[in-house]
Amino acid sequence: MEQIKSPSWSKTFEEVGNQVSFMSGFIRNIFRTGFEWNELVRQCYMIGYNSFKLVGITGFILGFVMTLQSIPTMKVFGAVSFVPGMVSVSVIREIGPVIIALLCAGKVASGIGAELGSMKVTEQIDAMEVSGANPVQYLVVTRIIACTLMVPLLSVMADGLAICGGYFGSNISGHVTAVLYFNKAFHALAFGDLLPSVIKSVFFGFAIGFVGCYKGYNSNGGTESVGVAANSAVVSASLWIIVLDAVAVQLTSIFVYN
Amino acid sequence: MANNEMEAAIENTGKAQTTSAKTAGEVVIRLEHLKKSFGSKEVLKDINMELREGENLVVLGRSGTGKSVAIKCMVGMLAQDEGICNVFGQEVKTLSENDLKSLREKIGFLFQSGALYDSMTVRDNLAFPLTRVRKMKDNDEINTLVEEMLENVGLLDAIDKMPADLSGGMRKRIGLARTLIMKPQIMLYDEPTTGLDPITSKEISELILTMRKKYKTSSIIITHDIACAKITADRILVMNDGIFIAEGACNELEHSDDELVRSFFK
């Protein structure tokens, strides 16, 4: 009979140690001379521009659906006029950044994990290292920074489009002028809603980039490990986003809303 | 009779080559009692060898005997568990990050697959070490060097192609060009002819010799392709189960008393 093994703590600590070491390598290489500006711009394009459509459509539909779902309930309380404000606050504070970050985890983290994983498996990263070049600076630093910059921008764009989607949703069930709708939507918002949301997205972006790079860079074995790297990058990045969101909500309620 | 004379002549040439290789030049790589394990598997058991300046040393052995592990220790990609791995008089394991980088600039490593960067054209692949390691900025100078190197390996036409558009042999040639563009003093070839047809294998083997002549490199060639070994080797080391079991010129080893050694040459 096969014995059930107890969880190996040494492996867990080893994994944590590897992640800390990877993080310190990342930080050291940000400040090293010869920063790869061109590659950073290319990665911003790959991560930001290539996710633009997906994120835009998702954001728009998010606001549209929220509005359509809320109107019947709000009608019962005679509070339909609060829908624009409710949509804008909930999208900007919580739903927008989290949904867009999870979407980016699926698209970007898996892409980075698979790309670096296949580079590792086909010895391209080793070739870079052996030639005296710095693969961490070229591959890792640029991708993590690009994610950290692009995810908040995508998130803000999606928030804006969600409010637009809400306007279209309102006009399906009745006529609302654009001026009235956007006035109501923005009136409900405060600076304290926008800033924590952007800061939160910065951390989400960092988590997506870091996890994608870590999983890809440390994959080993055959082609199977490329799939494993991509898959575990998505799972870990999504988990990190949820955990970071919980922490961010707690900190925001302590420091901003109180 | 004539055949015997020819064999004797070849044997003498081989011996002379071995002797000249042993006496020529300084030792550039020295491994002493090198041991390396992965978990409970002992891959390198007790490796001792020297590579001299200008020498082409072939390491023959079956797959999984630890040949690639040994050369990876030489460039600091793996750290040995015990023993000495000395390159240009420096113990690789104890080098700082910067010193290791400087050492690696003097060593070229041709990977089994060529390891071309998939997302870059052939031109960018060759320019990559020049811009990142040599920190060259002049595009004209970089282009001249890239074109010159591609001409050396006979693939100037492929300059703007992507690696995915190249055959296995072409990838190896481009990989060799990318390595040699840094003008290394030592070349490490990890199974340069594996997966190639006999004609392309011969071309790659001859290219190794040409490049050695042109750039005056010392080389270690890891292979189990006996045809490649016969063309390129000054001296051959036969590896089995983590240790070297024989050393000599090709024709010496062909007549070795050891059945396993002889079996490589059949």
XYZ file of C-alpha atoms in Angstrom:
524
model
C 0.000 0.000 0.000
C 1.300 3.400 -1.004
C 2.197 5.609 1.885
C 0.811 9.127 2.005
C 3.742 11.510 2.320
C 3.508 14.423 4.701
C 4.048 17.871 3.113
C 7.722 18.601 2.776
C 8.486 21.792 4.698
C 12.035 21.887 3.446
C 10.716 22.153 -0.140
C 8.410 24.984 0.854
C 11.265 26.873 2.505
C 13.478 26.159 -0.490
C 10.820 27.616 -2.790
C 10.464 30.716 -0.602
C 14.254 31.097 -0.552
C 14.393 30.805 -4.349
C 11.717 33.473 -4.723
C 13.530 35.824 -2.350
C 16.766 35.246 -4.248
C 14.975 35.870 -7.574
C 13.488 39.074 -6.160
C 16.888 40.305 -4.941
C 18.335 39.531 -8.394
C 15.548 41.601 -9.940
C 16.114 44.554 -7.601
C 19.897 44.487 -8.074
C 19.541 44.436 -11.838
C 17.173 47.410 -11.979
C 19.970 49.674 -10.809
C 22.773 48.035 -12.775
C 24.218 49.960 -15.719
C 23.049 49.099 -19.211
C 19.323 49.157 -18.528
C 17.438 47.681 -21.484
C 15.218 50.658 -22.401
C 14.412 49.392 -25.895
C 13.368 46.010 -24.594
C 11.256 47.702 -21.893
C 9.396 49.688 -24.572
C 8.928 46.506 -26.624
C 7.558 44.668 -23.598
C 5.215 47.573 -22.765
C 3.924 47.310 -26.320
C 3.564 43.507 -26.112
C 1.880 43.566 -22.721
C -0.074 46.823 -22.950
C -1.054 47.283 -26.572
C -1.651 43.596 -27.238
C -4.047 43.378 -24.264
C -5.775 46.642 -25.162
C -8.714 45.161 -27.094
C -9.417 42.329 -24.688
C -9.277 44.589 -21.646
C -11.311 47.305 -23.361
C -14.134 44.976 -24.386
C -14.163 43.325 -20.956
C -14.311 46.694 -19.191
C -17.134 47.965 -21.388
C -19.224 44.806 -20.930
C -18.549 44.841 -17.189
C -20.187 48.253 -16.776
C -22.936 47.419 -19.247
C -23.909 44.179 -17.484
C -23.673 45.698 -14.010
C -26.052 48.439 -15.011
C -28.558 46.070 -16.621
C -28.447 43.790 -13.554
C -28.802 46.658 -11.062
C -31.618 48.670 -12.627
C -34.499 46.219 -11.841
C -33.445 45.929 -8.186
C -32.850 49.672 -7.793
C -36.254 50.365 -9.401
C -37.941 48.521 -6.503
C -36.426 51.046 -4.094
C -36.985 53.978 -6.437
C -33.239 54.497 -6.559
C -32.508 54.183 -10.292
C -30.801 57.565 -10.221
C -28.113 56.042 -7.993
C -27.112 53.426 -10.606
C -24.417 55.517 -12.375
C -22.740 56.306 -9.049
C -23.021 52.722 -7.847
C -21.492 51.374 -11.056
C -18.632 53.872 -11.099
C -17.738 53.376 -7.416
C -17.896 49.581 -7.493
C -15.999 49.332 -10.766
C -13.248 51.745 -9.794
C -12.823 50.642 -6.196
C -12.939 46.907 -6.632
C -14.305 45.114 -9.668
C -12.313 46.893 -12.366
C -8.798 46.428 -10.983
C -9.420 42.846 -9.833
C -11.131 41.606 -13.002
C -8.561 43.267 -15.263
C -5.688 41.930 -13.155
C -7.138 38.403 -13.310
C -7.560 38.793 -17.050
C -3.928 39.927 -17.358
C -2.846 37.021 -15.165
C -4.453 34.690 -17.698
C -3.062 36.439 -20.747
C 0.224 38.026 -19.692
C 1.534 35.810 -16.868
C 0.911 32.658 -18.904
C 2.564 34.269 -21.934
C 5.652 35.280 -19.958
C 5.804 31.893 -18.204
C 5.581 30.019 -21.506
C 8.046 32.292 -23.310
C 10.737 32.202 -20.638
C 10.024 28.512 -20.004
C 10.636 27.625 -23.632
C 13.751 29.822 -23.675
C 15.012 27.929 -20.644
C 14.224 24.506 -22.088
C 15.888 25.311 -25.422
C 18.976 26.628 -23.572
C 18.540 30.199 -24.862
C 18.778 31.633 -21.346
C 21.882 29.521 -20.672
C 23.384 30.762 -23.938
C 22.791 34.349 -22.865
C 24.330 33.725 -19.461
C 27.358 31.887 -20.825
C 28.054 34.621 -23.386
C 28.528 37.064 -20.499
C 25.222 38.882 -21.144
C 22.796 39.427 -18.298
C 19.563 37.469 -18.901
C 17.923 38.776 -15.719
C 18.380 42.375 -16.823
C 17.256 41.689 -20.364
C 14.402 39.243 -19.783
C 13.178 39.602 -16.214
C 13.606 43.264 -15.252
C 11.996 44.548 -18.451
C 8.990 42.225 -18.210
C 8.275 42.879 -14.541
C 8.553 46.661 -14.962
C 6.422 46.576 -18.115
C 3.703 44.652 -16.248
C 3.914 47.026 -13.291
C 3.418 50.005 -15.636
C 0.892 48.550 -18.045
C -1.587 46.771 -15.751
C -2.606 50.001 -13.922
C -2.963 51.809 -17.266
C -5.107 49.003 -18.657
C -7.105 48.999 -15.452
C -7.792 52.772 -15.611
C -8.781 52.420 -19.263
C -11.118 49.529 -18.443
C -12.667 51.554 -15.597
C -13.412 54.400 -17.988
C -14.919 52.060 -20.550
C -16.985 50.340 -17.841
C -18.594 53.697 -17.015
C -19.277 54.164 -20.739
C -20.749 50.650 -20.825
C -22.953 51.627 -17.913
C -24.252 54.602 -19.906
C -25.223 52.335 -22.805
C -26.870 49.913 -20.368
C -28.934 52.739 -18.853
C -30.086 53.770 -22.318
C -31.399 50.311 -23.086
C -33.917 50.379 -20.252
C -34.742 54.085 -20.529
C -33.389 57.370 -21.841
C -30.667 59.108 -19.872
C -28.632 61.967 -21.309
C -24.871 61.534 -21.389
C -24.334 64.705 -19.348
C -26.660 63.559 -16.585
C -25.252 60.029 -16.502
C -21.585 61.053 -16.349
C -22.331 63.836 -13.876
C -23.949 61.325 -11.556
C -21.147 58.787 -12.119
C -18.291 61.187 -11.378
C -20.101 62.984 -8.567
C -20.156 59.728 -6.595
C -16.391 59.363 -6.945
C -13.698 60.827 -4.735
C -9.910 61.005 -5.105
C -9.781 58.439 -2.308
C -11.470 55.956 -4.635
C -9.136 56.396 -7.564
C -5.727 56.500 -5.898
C -5.940 53.243 -3.880
C -7.330 51.537 -6.960
C -4.328 52.594 -9.063
C -1.863 51.687 -6.301
C -3.522 48.299 -5.964
C -3.198 47.764 -9.724
C 0.516 48.570 -9.553
C 0.976 45.702 -7.082
C -1.212 43.417 -9.192
C 0.936 44.225 -12.218
C 4.108 43.539 -10.292
C 2.727 40.202 -9.060
C 1.750 39.178 -12.598
C 5.188 40.041 -13.993
C 7.121 38.553 -11.098
C 5.228 35.263 -10.972
C 5.307 34.854 -14.774
C 9.058 35.476 -14.896
C 9.835 33.324 -11.851
C 7.877 30.325 -13.103
C 9.268 30.577 -16.621
C 12.862 31.277 -15.625
C 12.959 28.360 -13.216
C 11.255 25.772 -15.374
C 13.371 22.751 -16.110
C 12.900 19.516 -17.925
C 11.378 19.021 -21.345
C 8.607 20.717 -23.272
C 6.120 19.553 -20.643
C 7.652 21.991 -18.162
C 6.766 24.906 -20.478
C 3.080 24.060 -20.093
C 3.537 23.577 -16.360
C 5.283 26.971 -16.089
C 2.505 28.748 -17.993
C -0.203 27.026 -16.004
C 1.334 27.574 -12.590
C 2.086 31.211 -13.510
C -1.635 31.831 -14.058
C -2.695 29.981 -10.905
C -0.086 31.630 -8.661
C -0.593 35.111 -10.126
C -4.381 34.832 -9.669
C -3.931 33.725 -6.089
C -1.526 36.587 -5.417
C -4.032 39.062 -6.871
C -6.790 37.836 -4.554
C -4.476 37.930 -1.515
C -3.115 41.379 -2.385
C -6.654 42.639 -2.929
C -7.711 41.470 0.516
C -4.733 43.277 2.056
C -5.326 46.398 -0.060
C -9.016 46.586 0.908
C -8.093 46.323 4.569
C -5.396 48.996 4.317
C -7.656 51.299 2.292
C -10.437 51.067 4.840
C -7.984 51.891 7.628
C -6.092 54.730 5.945
C -8.546 56.207 3.418
C -12.174 55.617 4.333
C -11.674 56.008 8.082
C 51.741 -5.043 -46.187
C 50.880 -1.654 -47.641
C 47.915 -1.447 -45.321
C 50.088 -2.233 -42.305
C 52.531 0.489 -43.294
C 49.677 2.956 -43.678
C 48.240 1.993 -40.284
C 51.642 2.399 -38.705
C 52.020 5.811 -40.351
C 48.609 6.887 -39.089
C 49.494 5.580 -35.631
C 52.724 7.533 -35.627
C 50.932 10.664 -36.794
C 48.386 10.191 -34.048
C 51.078 9.733 -31.434
C 52.903 12.761 -32.742
C 49.703 14.771 -32.589
C 49.081 13.680 -29.021
C 52.614 14.474 -27.994
C 52.558 17.841 -29.722
C 49.219 18.629 -28.122
C 50.556 17.688 -24.722
C 53.651 19.753 -25.071
C 52.197 22.682 -27.015
C 50.954 25.708 -25.156
C 50.027 26.343 -21.579
C 47.266 24.582 -19.723
C 44.096 26.649 -20.108
C 41.658 24.297 -18.396
C 42.529 21.917 -15.594
C 40.096 19.602 -13.825
C 41.285 17.670 -10.793
C 39.252 15.053 -8.953
C 36.048 16.758 -10.059
C 32.889 15.324 -8.550
C 29.289 16.310 -9.104
C 26.056 14.696 -7.952
C 22.413 15.467 -8.577
C 20.507 14.226 -5.541
C 21.659 10.680 -4.965
C 22.947 10.281 -8.527
C 26.685 10.701 -8.804
C 27.265 12.023 -12.334
C 30.949 12.961 -12.212
C 32.899 10.565 -10.025
C 36.514 11.620 -10.369
C 37.370 13.669 -13.411
C 40.932 14.683 -14.189
C 41.915 16.421 -17.412
C 43.871 19.254 -18.958
C 43.273 21.314 -22.062
C 46.269 23.021 -23.553
C 46.385 26.172 -25.625
C 45.586 25.488 -29.284
C 44.494 21.921 -28.636
C 41.315 20.243 -29.880
C 40.234 17.786 -27.213
C 37.331 15.468 -27.949
C 35.378 13.901 -25.097
C 33.635 10.764 -26.293
C 31.021 8.933 -24.332
C 27.543 7.547 -24.301
C 24.584 9.815 -23.520
C 24.122 10.481 -19.818
C 27.706 9.769 -18.797
C 28.297 13.339 -17.551
C 30.128 14.931 -20.498
C 27.904 18.015 -20.667
C 27.950 18.374 -16.873
C 31.747 18.581 -16.967
C 31.808 21.433 -19.501
C 29.000 23.243 -17.690
C 31.230 23.274 -14.598
C 33.950 24.939 -16.690
C 31.759 27.976 -17.424
C 30.241 28.156 -13.952
C 26.766 27.052 -15.012
C 27.069 24.247 -12.487
C 29.235 24.170 -9.392
C 31.167 21.017 -8.636
C 30.685 19.302 -5.274
C 34.369 18.459 -4.889
C 37.616 18.933 -6.754
C 39.231 21.682 -8.776
C 37.889 23.309 -11.916
C 40.535 25.753 -12.992
C 40.164 27.894 -16.135
C 42.929 30.341 -17.127
C 44.393 29.837 -13.668
C 41.183 30.795 -11.880
C 39.063 28.473 -9.765
C 35.626 28.898 -11.370
C 33.593 28.032 -8.284
C 35.092 30.801 -6.179
C 34.830 33.607 -8.749
C 32.725 36.668 -8.022
C 29.855 37.536 -10.377
C 31.947 40.093 -12.260
C 34.998 37.849 -12.528
C 32.831 35.003 -13.802
C 31.358 37.339 -16.419
C 34.867 38.336 -17.542
C 35.904 34.701 -17.706
C 32.838 33.776 -19.745
C 33.719 36.444 -22.302
C 36.849 34.409 -23.073
C 34.921 31.155 -23.490
C 32.546 30.295 -26.315
C 29.880 27.667 -25.719
C 28.034 26.073 -28.616
C 24.889 24.376 -27.369
C 23.520 21.171 -28.815
C 20.507 22.933 -30.317
C 22.368 26.089 -31.330
C 20.224 27.954 -28.749
C 19.397 30.817 -31.102
C 17.117 33.486 -29.655
C 13.764 32.719 -31.259
C 12.385 36.239 -31.106
C 15.331 37.805 -32.968
C 16.555 37.671 -36.546
C 19.921 36.066 -37.318
C 21.443 39.572 -37.499
C 20.122 40.467 -34.035
C 21.252 37.112 -32.652
C 24.819 37.851 -33.692
C 24.650 41.497 -32.660
C 23.281 40.615 -29.204
C 26.595 39.718 -27.497
C 28.338 42.631 -29.189
C 25.878 45.202 -27.863
C 25.278 43.603 -24.465
C 28.707 42.270 -23.569
C 31.169 44.292 -25.653
C 28.877 47.338 -25.283
C 29.450 48.269 -28.931
C 27.264 51.140 -30.142
C 28.355 51.804 -33.713
C 25.787 50.051 -35.936
C 28.057 50.049 -38.997
C 30.822 48.348 -37.058
C 28.385 45.804 -35.637
C 26.936 45.064 -39.076
C 30.400 44.612 -40.575
C 31.349 42.115 -37.867
C 28.042 40.249 -38.188
C 28.340 39.999 -41.962
C 31.975 38.919 -41.764
C 31.133 36.178 -39.296
C 28.158 34.946 -41.309
C 30.353 34.825 -44.381
C 32.806 32.657 -42.428
C 30.097 30.088 -41.797
C 28.682 30.457 -45.317
C 25.306 31.839 -44.311
C 25.343 35.499 -45.232
C 22.082 34.997 -47.150
C 20.285 34.073 -43.927
C 21.095 37.364 -42.202
C 17.515 38.619 -41.987
C 15.836 35.261 -41.424
C 14.237 34.154 -38.180
C 15.670 31.051 -36.441
C 12.406 29.190 -37.106
C 13.116 29.446 -40.851
C 16.490 27.701 -40.560
C 17.402 24.017 -40.779
C 19.196 22.211 -37.934
C 22.589 22.495 -39.633
C 22.074 26.188 -40.353
C 21.098 26.825 -36.735
C 24.329 25.186 -35.564
C 26.392 27.277 -37.990
C 24.673 30.476 -36.864
C 25.141 29.398 -33.237
C 28.830 28.894 -33.964
C 29.037 32.291 -35.645
C 27.333 33.955 -32.668
C 29.804 32.322 -30.312
C 32.884 33.129 -32.389
C 31.913 36.762 -32.923
C 33.150 37.353 -29.360
C 36.596 36.007 -30.371
C 36.793 33.496 -27.502
C 40.063 31.837 -26.544
C 38.386 28.556 -25.644
C 35.477 26.918 -27.485
C 33.274 24.339 -25.817
C 31.125 22.370 -28.246
C 28.250 20.387 -26.752
C 27.456 17.652 -29.284
C 27.876 19.857 -32.355
C 26.799 17.219 -34.877
C 23.958 15.494 -33.043
C 20.776 15.228 -35.089
C 22.447 16.156 -38.376
C 22.840 14.088 -41.531
C 26.357 12.724 -42.238
C 27.150 15.350 -44.896
C 26.127 18.294 -42.709
C 27.928 16.676 -39.746
C 31.104 16.552 -41.795
C 30.654 20.178 -42.832
C 30.228 21.242 -39.200
C 33.283 19.204 -38.148
C 35.366 20.814 -40.877
C 34.019 24.207 -39.903
C 35.222 23.575 -36.341
C 38.724 22.926 -37.695
C 38.634 25.983 -39.975
C 37.476 28.243 -37.183
C 40.117 26.875 -34.855
C 42.792 27.685 -37.434
C 41.371 31.129 -38.117
C 40.700 32.222 -34.529
C 43.393 30.100 -32.823
C 41.042 28.707 -30.227
C 41.521 25.767 -27.886
C 38.480 23.512 -27.984
C 36.694 20.807 -26.094
C 34.267 18.902 -28.271
C 31.711 16.740 -26.518
C 30.352 14.142 -28.884
C 29.396 10.551 -29.487
C 29.821 10.986 -33.237
C 32.983 9.126 -34.085
C 33.244 10.717 -37.558
C 33.285 14.170 -35.939
C 35.873 12.992 -33.411
C 38.132 11.624 -36.156
C 38.053 14.919 -38.063
C 38.451 17.324 -35.174
C 40.464 15.579 -32.444
C 44.083 16.123 -31.496
C 43.418 13.995 -28.460
C 40.428 11.971 -27.317
C 39.181 11.222 -23.816
C 36.634 8.447 -23.433
C 34.157 8.890 -20.629
C 32.008 6.248 -19.056
C 29.919 6.354 -15.914
C 31.396 9.627 -14.629
C 35.086 8.875 -15.148
C 37.554 8.944 -18.031
C 38.433 5.395 -18.987
C 40.857 6.052 -21.837
C 42.945 8.768 -23.421
C 44.850 8.980 -26.665
C 44.769 9.707 -30.344
C 41.986 8.278 -32.462
C 44.055 5.464 -33.969
C 45.430 4.481 -30.550
C 41.991 4.158 -29.057
C 40.688 2.219 -32.051
C 43.080 -0.563 -31.044
C 42.559 -0.244 -27.319
C 42.489 -3.338 -25.123
C 39.246 -2.109 -23.601
C 36.228 -3.524 -25.406
C 34.046 -0.524 -24.467
C 36.576 1.939 -25.887
C 36.920 -0.063 -29.101
C 33.152 -0.245 -29.454
C 32.973 3.508 -30.069
C 35.100 3.132 -33.165
C 33.224 0.229 -34.757
